[in-house]
XYZ file of C-alpha atoms in Angstrom:
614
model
C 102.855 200.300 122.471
C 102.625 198.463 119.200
C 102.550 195.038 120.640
C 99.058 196.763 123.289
C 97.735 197.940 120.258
C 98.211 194.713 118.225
C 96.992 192.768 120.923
C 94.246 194.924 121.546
C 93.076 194.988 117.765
C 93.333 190.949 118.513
C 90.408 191.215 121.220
C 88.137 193.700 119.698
C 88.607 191.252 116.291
C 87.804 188.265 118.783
C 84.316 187.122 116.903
C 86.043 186.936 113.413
C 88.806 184.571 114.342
C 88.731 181.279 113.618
C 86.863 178.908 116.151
C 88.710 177.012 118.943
C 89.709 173.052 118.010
C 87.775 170.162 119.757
C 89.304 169.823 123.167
C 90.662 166.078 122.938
C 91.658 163.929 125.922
C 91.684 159.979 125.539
C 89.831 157.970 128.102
C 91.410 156.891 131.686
C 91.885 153.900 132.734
C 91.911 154.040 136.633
C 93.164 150.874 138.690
C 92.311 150.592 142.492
C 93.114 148.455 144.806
C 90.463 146.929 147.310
C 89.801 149.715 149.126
C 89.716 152.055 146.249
C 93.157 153.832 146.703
C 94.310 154.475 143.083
C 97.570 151.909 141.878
C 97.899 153.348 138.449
C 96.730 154.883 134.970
C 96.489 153.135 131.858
C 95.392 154.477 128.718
C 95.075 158.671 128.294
C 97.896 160.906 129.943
C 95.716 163.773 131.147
C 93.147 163.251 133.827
C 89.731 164.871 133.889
C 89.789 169.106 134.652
C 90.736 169.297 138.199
C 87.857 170.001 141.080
C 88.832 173.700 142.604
C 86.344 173.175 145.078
C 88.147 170.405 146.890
C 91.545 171.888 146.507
C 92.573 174.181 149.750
C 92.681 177.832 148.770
C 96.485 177.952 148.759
C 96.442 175.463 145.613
C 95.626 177.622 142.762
C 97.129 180.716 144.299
C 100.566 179.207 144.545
C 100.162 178.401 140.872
C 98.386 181.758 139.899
C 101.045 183.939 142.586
C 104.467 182.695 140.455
C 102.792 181.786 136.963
C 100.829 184.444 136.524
C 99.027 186.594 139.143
C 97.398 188.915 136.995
C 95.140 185.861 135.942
C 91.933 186.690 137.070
C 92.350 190.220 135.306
C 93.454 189.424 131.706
C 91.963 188.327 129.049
C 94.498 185.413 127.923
C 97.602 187.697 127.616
C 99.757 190.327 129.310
C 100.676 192.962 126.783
C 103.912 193.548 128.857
C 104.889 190.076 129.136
C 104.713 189.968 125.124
C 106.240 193.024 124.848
C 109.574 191.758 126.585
C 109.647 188.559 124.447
C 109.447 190.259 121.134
C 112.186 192.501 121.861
C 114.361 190.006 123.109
C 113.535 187.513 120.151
C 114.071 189.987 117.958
C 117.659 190.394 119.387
C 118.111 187.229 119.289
C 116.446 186.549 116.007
C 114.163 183.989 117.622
C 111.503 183.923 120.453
C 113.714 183.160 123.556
C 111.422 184.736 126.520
C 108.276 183.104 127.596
C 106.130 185.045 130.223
C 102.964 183.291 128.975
C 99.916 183.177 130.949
C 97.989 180.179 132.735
C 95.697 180.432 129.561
C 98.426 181.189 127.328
C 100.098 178.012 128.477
C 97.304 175.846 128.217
C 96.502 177.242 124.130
C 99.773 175.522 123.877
C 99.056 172.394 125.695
C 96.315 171.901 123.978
C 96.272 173.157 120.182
C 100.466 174.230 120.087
C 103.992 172.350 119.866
C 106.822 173.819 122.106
C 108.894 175.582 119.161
C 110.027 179.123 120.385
C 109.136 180.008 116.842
C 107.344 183.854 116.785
C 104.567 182.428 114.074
C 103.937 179.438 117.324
C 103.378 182.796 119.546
C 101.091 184.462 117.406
C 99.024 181.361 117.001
C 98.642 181.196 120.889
C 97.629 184.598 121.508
C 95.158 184.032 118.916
C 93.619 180.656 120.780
C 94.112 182.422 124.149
C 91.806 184.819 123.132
C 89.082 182.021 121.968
C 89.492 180.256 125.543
C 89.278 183.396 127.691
C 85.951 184.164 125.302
C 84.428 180.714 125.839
C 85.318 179.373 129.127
C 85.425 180.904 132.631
C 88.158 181.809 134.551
C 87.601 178.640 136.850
C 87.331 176.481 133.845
C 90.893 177.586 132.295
C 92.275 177.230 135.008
C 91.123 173.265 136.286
C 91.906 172.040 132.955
C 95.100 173.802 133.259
C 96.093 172.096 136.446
C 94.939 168.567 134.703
C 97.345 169.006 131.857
C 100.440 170.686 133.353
C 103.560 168.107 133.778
C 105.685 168.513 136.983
C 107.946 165.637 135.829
C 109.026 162.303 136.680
C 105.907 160.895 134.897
C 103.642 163.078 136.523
C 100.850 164.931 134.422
C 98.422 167.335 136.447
C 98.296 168.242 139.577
C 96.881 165.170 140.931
C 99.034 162.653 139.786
C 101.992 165.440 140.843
C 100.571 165.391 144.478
C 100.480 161.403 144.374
C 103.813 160.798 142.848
C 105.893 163.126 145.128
C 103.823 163.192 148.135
C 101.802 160.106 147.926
C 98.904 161.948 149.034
C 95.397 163.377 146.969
C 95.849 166.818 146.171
C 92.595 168.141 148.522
C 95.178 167.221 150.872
C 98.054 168.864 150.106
C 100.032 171.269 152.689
C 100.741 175.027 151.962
C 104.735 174.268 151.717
C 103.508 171.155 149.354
C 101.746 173.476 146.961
C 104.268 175.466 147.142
C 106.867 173.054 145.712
C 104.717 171.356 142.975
C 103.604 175.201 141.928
C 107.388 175.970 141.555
C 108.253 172.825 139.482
C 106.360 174.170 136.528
C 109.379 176.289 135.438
C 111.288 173.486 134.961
C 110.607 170.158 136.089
C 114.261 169.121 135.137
C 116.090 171.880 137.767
C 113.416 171.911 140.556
C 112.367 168.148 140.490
C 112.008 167.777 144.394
C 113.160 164.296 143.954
C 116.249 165.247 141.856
C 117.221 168.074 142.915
C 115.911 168.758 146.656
C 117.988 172.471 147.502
C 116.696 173.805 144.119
C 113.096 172.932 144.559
C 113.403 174.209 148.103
C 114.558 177.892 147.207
C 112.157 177.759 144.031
C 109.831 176.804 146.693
C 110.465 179.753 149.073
C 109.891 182.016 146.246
C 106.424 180.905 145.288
C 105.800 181.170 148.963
C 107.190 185.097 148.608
C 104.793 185.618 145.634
C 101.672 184.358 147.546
C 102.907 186.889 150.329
C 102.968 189.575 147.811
C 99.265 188.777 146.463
C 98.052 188.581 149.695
C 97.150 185.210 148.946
C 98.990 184.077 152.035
C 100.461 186.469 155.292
C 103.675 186.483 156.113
C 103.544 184.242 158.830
C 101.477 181.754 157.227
C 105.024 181.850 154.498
C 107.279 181.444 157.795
C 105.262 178.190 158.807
C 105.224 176.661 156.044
C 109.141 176.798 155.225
C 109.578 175.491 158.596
C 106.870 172.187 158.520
C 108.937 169.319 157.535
C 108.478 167.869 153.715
C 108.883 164.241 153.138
C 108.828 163.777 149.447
C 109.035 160.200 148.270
C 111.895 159.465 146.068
C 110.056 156.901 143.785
C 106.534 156.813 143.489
C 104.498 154.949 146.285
C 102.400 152.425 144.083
C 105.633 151.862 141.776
C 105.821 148.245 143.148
C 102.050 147.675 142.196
C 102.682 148.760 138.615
C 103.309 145.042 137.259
C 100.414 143.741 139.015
C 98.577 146.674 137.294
C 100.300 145.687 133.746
C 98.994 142.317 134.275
C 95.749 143.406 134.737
C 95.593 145.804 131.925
C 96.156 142.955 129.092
C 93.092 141.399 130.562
C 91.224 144.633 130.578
C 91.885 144.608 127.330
C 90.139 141.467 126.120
C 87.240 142.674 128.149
C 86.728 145.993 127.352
C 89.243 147.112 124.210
C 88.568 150.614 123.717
C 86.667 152.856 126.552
C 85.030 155.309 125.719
C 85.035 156.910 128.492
C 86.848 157.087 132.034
C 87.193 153.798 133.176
C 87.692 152.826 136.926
C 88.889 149.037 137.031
C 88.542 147.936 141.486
C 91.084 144.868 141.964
C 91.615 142.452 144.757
C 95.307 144.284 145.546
C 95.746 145.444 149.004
C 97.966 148.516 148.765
C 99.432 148.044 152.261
C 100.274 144.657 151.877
C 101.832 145.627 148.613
C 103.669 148.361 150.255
C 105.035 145.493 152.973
C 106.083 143.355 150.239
C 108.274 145.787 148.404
C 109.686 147.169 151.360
C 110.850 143.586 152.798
C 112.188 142.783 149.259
C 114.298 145.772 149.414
C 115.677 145.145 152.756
C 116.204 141.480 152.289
C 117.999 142.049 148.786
C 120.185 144.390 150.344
C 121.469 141.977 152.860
C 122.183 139.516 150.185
C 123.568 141.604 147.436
C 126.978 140.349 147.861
C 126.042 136.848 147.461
C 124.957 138.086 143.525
C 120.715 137.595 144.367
C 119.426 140.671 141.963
C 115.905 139.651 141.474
C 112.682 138.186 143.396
C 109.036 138.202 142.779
C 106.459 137.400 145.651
C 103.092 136.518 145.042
C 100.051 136.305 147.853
C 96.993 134.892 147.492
C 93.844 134.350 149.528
C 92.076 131.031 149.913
C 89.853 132.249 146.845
C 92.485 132.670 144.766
C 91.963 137.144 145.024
C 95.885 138.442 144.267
C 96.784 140.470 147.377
C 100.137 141.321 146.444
C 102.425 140.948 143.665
C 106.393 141.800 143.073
C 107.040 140.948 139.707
C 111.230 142.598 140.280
C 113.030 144.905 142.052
C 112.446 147.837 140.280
C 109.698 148.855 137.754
C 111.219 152.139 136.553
C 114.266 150.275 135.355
C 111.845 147.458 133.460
C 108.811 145.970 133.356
C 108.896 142.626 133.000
C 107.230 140.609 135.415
C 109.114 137.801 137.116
C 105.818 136.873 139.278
C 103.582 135.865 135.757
C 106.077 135.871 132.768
C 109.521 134.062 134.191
C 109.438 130.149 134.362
C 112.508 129.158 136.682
C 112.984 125.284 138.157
C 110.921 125.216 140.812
C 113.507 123.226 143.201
C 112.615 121.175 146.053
C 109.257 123.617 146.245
C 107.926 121.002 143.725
C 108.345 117.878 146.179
C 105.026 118.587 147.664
C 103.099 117.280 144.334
C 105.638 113.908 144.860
C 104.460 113.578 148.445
C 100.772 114.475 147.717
C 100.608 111.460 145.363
C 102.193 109.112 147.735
C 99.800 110.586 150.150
C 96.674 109.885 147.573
C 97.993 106.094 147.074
C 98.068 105.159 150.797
C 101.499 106.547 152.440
C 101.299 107.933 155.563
C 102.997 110.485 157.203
C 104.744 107.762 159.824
C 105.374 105.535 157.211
C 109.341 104.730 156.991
C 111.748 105.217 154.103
C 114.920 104.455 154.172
C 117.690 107.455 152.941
C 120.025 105.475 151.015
C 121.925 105.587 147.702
C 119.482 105.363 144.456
C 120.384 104.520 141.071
C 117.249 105.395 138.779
C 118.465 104.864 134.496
C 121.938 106.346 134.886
C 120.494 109.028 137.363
C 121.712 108.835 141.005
C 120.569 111.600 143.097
C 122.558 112.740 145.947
C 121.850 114.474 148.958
C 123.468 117.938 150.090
C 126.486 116.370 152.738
C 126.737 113.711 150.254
C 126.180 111.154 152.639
C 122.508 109.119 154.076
C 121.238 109.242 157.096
C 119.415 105.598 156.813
C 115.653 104.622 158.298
C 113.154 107.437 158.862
C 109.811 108.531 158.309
C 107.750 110.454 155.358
C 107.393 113.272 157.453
C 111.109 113.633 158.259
C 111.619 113.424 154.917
C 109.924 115.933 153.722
C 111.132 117.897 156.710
C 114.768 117.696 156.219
C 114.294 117.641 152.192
C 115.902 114.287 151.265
C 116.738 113.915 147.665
C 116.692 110.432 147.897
C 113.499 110.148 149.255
C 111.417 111.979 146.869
C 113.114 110.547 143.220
C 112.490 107.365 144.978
C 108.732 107.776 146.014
C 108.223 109.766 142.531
C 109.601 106.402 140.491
C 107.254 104.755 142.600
C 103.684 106.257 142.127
C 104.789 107.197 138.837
C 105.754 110.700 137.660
C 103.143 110.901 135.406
C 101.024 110.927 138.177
C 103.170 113.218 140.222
C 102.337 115.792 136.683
C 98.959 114.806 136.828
C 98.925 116.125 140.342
C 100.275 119.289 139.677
C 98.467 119.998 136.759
C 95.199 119.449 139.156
C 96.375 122.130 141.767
C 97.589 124.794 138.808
C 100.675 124.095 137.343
C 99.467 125.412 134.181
C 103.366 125.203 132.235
C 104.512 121.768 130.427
C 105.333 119.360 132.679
C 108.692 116.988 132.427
C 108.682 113.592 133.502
C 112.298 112.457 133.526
C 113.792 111.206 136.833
C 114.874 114.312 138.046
C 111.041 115.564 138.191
C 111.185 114.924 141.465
C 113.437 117.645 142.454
C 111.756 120.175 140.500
C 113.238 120.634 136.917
C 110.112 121.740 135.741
C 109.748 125.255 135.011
C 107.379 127.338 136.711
C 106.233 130.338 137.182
C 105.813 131.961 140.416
C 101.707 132.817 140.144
C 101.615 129.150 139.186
C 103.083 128.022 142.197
C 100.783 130.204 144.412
C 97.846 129.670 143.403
C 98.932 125.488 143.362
C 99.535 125.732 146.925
C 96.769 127.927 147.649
C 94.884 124.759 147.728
C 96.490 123.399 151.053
C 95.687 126.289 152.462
C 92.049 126.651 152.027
C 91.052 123.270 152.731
C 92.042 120.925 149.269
C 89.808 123.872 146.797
C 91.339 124.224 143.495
C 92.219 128.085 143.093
C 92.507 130.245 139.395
C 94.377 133.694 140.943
C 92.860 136.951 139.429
C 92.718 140.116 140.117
C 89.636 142.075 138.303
C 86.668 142.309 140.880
C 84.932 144.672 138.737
C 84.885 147.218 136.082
C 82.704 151.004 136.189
C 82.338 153.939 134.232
C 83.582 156.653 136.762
C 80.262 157.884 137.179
C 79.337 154.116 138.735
C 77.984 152.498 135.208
C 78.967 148.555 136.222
C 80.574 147.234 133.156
C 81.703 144.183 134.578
C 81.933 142.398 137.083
C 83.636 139.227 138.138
C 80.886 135.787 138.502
C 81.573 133.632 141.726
C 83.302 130.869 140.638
C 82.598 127.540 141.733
C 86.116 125.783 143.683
C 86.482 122.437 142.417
C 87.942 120.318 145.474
C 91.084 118.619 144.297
C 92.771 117.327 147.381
C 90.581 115.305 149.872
C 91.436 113.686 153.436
C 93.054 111.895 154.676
C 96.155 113.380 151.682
C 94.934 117.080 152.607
C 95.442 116.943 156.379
C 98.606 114.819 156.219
C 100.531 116.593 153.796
C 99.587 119.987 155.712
C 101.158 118.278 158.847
C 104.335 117.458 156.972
C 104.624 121.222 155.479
C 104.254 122.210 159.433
C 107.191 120.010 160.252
C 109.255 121.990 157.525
C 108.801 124.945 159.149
C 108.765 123.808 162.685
C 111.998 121.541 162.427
C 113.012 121.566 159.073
C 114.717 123.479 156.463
C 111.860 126.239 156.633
C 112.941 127.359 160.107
C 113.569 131.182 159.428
C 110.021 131.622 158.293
C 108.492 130.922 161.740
C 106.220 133.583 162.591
C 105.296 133.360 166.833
C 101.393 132.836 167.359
C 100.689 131.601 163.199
C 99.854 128.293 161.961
C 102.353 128.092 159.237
C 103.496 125.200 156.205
C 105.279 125.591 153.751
C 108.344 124.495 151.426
C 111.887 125.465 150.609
C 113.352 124.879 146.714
C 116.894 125.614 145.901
C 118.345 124.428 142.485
C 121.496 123.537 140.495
C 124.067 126.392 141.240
C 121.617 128.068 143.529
C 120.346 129.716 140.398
C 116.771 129.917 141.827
C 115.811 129.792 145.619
C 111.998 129.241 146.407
C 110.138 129.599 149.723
C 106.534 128.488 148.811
C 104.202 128.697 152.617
C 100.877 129.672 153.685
C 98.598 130.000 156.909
C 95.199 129.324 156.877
C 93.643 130.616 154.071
C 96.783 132.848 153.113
C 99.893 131.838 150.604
C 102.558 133.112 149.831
C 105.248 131.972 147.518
C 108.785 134.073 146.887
C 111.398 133.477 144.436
C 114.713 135.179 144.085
C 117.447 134.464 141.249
C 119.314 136.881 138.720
C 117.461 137.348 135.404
C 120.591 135.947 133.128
C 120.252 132.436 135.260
C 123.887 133.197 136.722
C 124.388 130.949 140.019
C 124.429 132.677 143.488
C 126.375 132.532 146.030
C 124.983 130.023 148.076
C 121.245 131.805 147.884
C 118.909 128.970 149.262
C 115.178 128.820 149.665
C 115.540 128.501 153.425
C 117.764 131.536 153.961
C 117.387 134.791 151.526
C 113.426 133.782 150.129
C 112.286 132.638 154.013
C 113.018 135.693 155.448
C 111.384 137.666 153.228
C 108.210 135.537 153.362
C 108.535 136.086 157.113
C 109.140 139.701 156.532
C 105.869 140.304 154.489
C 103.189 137.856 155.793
C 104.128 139.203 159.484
C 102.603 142.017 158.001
C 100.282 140.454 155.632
C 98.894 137.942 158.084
C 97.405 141.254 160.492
C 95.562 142.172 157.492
C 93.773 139.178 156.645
C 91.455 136.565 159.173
C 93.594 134.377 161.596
C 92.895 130.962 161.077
C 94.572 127.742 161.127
C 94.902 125.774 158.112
C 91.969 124.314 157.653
C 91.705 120.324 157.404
C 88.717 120.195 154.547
C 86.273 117.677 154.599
C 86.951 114.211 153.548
C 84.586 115.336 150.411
C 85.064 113.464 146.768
C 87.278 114.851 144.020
C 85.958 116.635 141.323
C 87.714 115.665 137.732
C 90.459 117.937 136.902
C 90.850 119.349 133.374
C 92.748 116.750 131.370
C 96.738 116.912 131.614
C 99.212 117.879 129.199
C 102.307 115.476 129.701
C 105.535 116.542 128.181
C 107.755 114.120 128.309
C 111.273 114.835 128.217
C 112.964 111.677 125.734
C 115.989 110.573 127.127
C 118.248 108.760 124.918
C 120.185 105.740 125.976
C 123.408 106.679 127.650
C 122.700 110.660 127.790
C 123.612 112.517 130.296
C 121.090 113.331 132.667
C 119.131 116.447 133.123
C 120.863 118.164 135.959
C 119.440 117.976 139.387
C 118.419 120.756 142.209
C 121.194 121.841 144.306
C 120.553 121.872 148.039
C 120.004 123.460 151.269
C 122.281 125.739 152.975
C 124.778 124.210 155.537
C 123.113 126.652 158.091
C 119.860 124.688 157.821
C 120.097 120.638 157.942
C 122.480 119.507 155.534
C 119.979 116.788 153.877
C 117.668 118.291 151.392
C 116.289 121.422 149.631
């Protein structure tokens, strides 16, 4: 009776207490991929008051049925509720009992700490009073379900129904409300994800409380504990998270500080994506005892829009990107620039070379059986990944040229030019190697990969958006079309052979190097490239990893996906159309002094492909 009559003397006092605080919640910054299904949230943790109007009916009764269903009745406490907490904290000699209220909760979400202190209490019956007075019921309650955390990263309903459910949360199901609306108690012990049987009986019991409301009938409580609930043990757009971290430092330089909610539309393709993390799981499995721990794929289209983007296996455990940030020796995936230069000077894909032993300096590359296999041709060459070949044709056009090449189609990092260039001992990353090949694919058109199409308030306000860039073209015919038909052969009948995909017009390049410490696959169709690399992030060797085994199949595994989402074409020959001037090169030589040993070259392919090259 004296905590109803305190409270009571609280409400009737209501227009003398002190006015609410400002309501603060930091911008959003909203990424989406192409088709405008959300990848992530930079920037403020609560999202906008949620829209009861879209929400099913069942949504906010499962929340108001087991939180507090005397909601709509109240005005911002239940004298009872209190009543039990006072007496228990005062047997306790603290506050130990909640049984707050929706708006009792949200005074301390917004204005409160956590401490079960009994001045803390006070001060939220006091600002529970000032909401009740100044908002509607309806208006509590959305920015309630905005602000509320349901765990595993997950603030509001919203993000709650995406993280667990991967679904908006108009669409949630009855069972599905159910769950989220039972987390709230403790999103440690009833974490679906965590801890499945708990969240199912919590689950059951919301159910039994919209049954007693008459919120639901108890029928509609039977069907929904018998509809199956797939809850997804990590979040769905997870994998897209370092594409979105990528995109978010360039956000940055372009708009600093939004004021408002920010919705930034990128080139990603979510079901691509979604294809490329699930074949990098599957194919890392197969290969974990042969120590591969990390891979990054990148995809690109012909105008250089990011598709898809693995930057590691697993974001949750850390962020750092492996697709942008790691530089690794590219391998044999590097010979390409070596033949494209030959190509440029007047070789020919029929010319003949002869696989023999090479002494370049004190460097004497040697191919993977250790033996030559004599006279051939250019294209079987670069087919079977001779060693021989390429430090040979690279000490003849000059690997300052072969840099110079490179640097043209992307290779943005420093560039070595000590013999053992030509096997790829430069270190690269694996966006710069994309976006470098990109240009076989598309017809010989230089390629800068981005991801930012445009930037809007959420209201539609353009901020920015991306200008049509003009492609430079840096390969030309007759180089373009014959160095295309010598990637073909690597697929076809070379060391490529696992990434043959039936009914695709396919190129591409395997790169393995010293120790297996980094296996490449770098390939494309027309218009379409892909490029995977897998390694372990201390640059421990493999076991045998290669870029024709572990890094082809899962290029094979996503673009067989991939290439239903995008335009079948063939790889387009490009017309025999002048070059424009590349930006000038940065040449880092590597000084080798007089007797030093060597800088180590690429290991090779696996005996289960030809035994030649990598």
């Amino acid at each position: 009776m004296i905590v109803l009559a305190a409270a009571t003397s609280l409400t009737m006092a209501a227009p003398e207490l002190p006015p609410l605080p400002p309501i603060r919640r930091d911008p959003q910054v909203i990424y989406v991929d192409r088709s405008g299904a959300v990848l992530g949230v930079r920037g403020g943790r609560y999202a906008p008051p949620v829209d009861l109007a879209k929400l099913p009916a069942y949504v906010p009764a499962a929340f108001i049925s087991i939180e507090d269903r005397r909601f709509y009745t109240h005005t911002g406490f239940d004298p009872v509720g209190i009543g039990r907490a006072i007496v228990a904290g005062v047997s306790e000699g603290r506050a130990t009992q909640g049984a707050s209220t929706i708006t009792q909760q949200l005074a301390r979400n917004l204005f409160l700490n956590a401490d079960r202190t009994v001045e803390r209490k006070a001060k939220e019956l006091v600002w529970s009073i000032q909401l009740e007075r100044t908002y509607s019921k309806k208006e509590i309650l959305s920015l309630y379900l905005s602000r509320v955390y349901f765990g595993s990263g997950a603030y509001g309903l919203e993000a709650a129904s995406r993280r667990y459910f991967n679904k908006p949360a108009s669409r949630l199901s009855l069972r599905e409300a159910a769950t989220l609306a039972g987390v709230l108690k403790s999103p440690t012990n009833y974490n679906p994800v965590e801890q499945p049987k708990a969240a199912a009986e919590r689950a059951a019991l919301v159910l039994d409380a919209m049954v007693d409301t008459g919120a639901i009938t108890p029928a509609d409580r039977n069907k929904a504990m018998a509809a199956p609930l797939k809850v997804w043990n990590s979040s769905p757009t997870a994998p897209a998270q370092y594409f979105v971290d990528w995109l978010d430092a360039q956000r940055r330089q372009i708009l600093p500080q939004p004021k408002q909610d920010t919705v930034v539309e990128t080139t990603l393709d979510l079901p691509m994506e979604t294809a490329a993390a699930d074949a990098t799981r599957a194919v890392l499995a197969r290969y974990k005892a042969q120590s591969v721990s990390q891979a990054a794929l990148v995809a690109v289209d012909g105008q250089g829009r990011v598709r898809a983007m693995i930057g590691g296996v697993d974001y949750t455990a850390g962020p750092y990107n492996r697709a942008v940030t790691a530089r690794r020796q590219a391998g044999s995936a590097w010979k390409p620039f070596v033949y494209l230069t030959a190509l440029e000077a007047g070789a020919t894909p029929d010319m003949l070379v002869v696989d023999e032993p090479l002494t370049i300096g004190t460097w004497s590359p040697q191919n993977y059986a250790g033996g030559y296999l004599g006279q051939m041709t250019l294209e079987q060459a670069v087919a079977q990944s001779v060693n021989t070949v390429a430090a040979r044709t690279a000490d003849e056009v000059g690997r300052g040229n072969v840099a110079a090449t490179a640097r043209r189609l992307g290779i943005a990092s420093p560039v070595n030019t000590d013999p053992a260039m030509a096997l790829g001992t430069t270190l690269v990353s694996p966006l710069e190697m994309t976006q470098a090949y990109a240009a076989f694919s598309n017809g010989g058109a230089r390629v800068a990969a981005y991801g930012i199409e445009r930037i809007r308030t959420n209201g539609g306000q353009l901020i920015y958006q991306r200008k049509a860039q003009p492609q430079a073209r840096v390969i030309a015919n007759p180089a373009l079309s014959d160095m295309n038909r010598m990637l073909r052969s690597v697929v076809a009948s070379g060391t490529g052979g696992r990434a043959k995909i039936a009914g695709y017009d396919l190129a591409g390049k395997t790169g393995t190097t010293s120790d297996y410490k980094d296996a490449w696959f770098a390939g494309y169709s027309g218009g379409f490239t892909t490029v995977v690399w897998m390694g372990r992030d201390d640059a421990a060797p493999m076991q045998r990893i290669t870029g024709g085994g572990a890094p082809a199949e899962l290029w094979r595994g996503f673009m067989s996906v991939a290439l239903k989402r995008v335009p079948a074409q063939a790889i387009p020959a490009g017309p025999a159309a002048p070059l424009i001037a590349p930006p000038p090169v940065e040449i880092l030589a590597a000084p080798v002094e007089q007797g030093a040993a060597p800088q180590p070259e690429p290991a090779v392919e696996t005996p289960e492909d030809p035994p030649i090259g990598n």
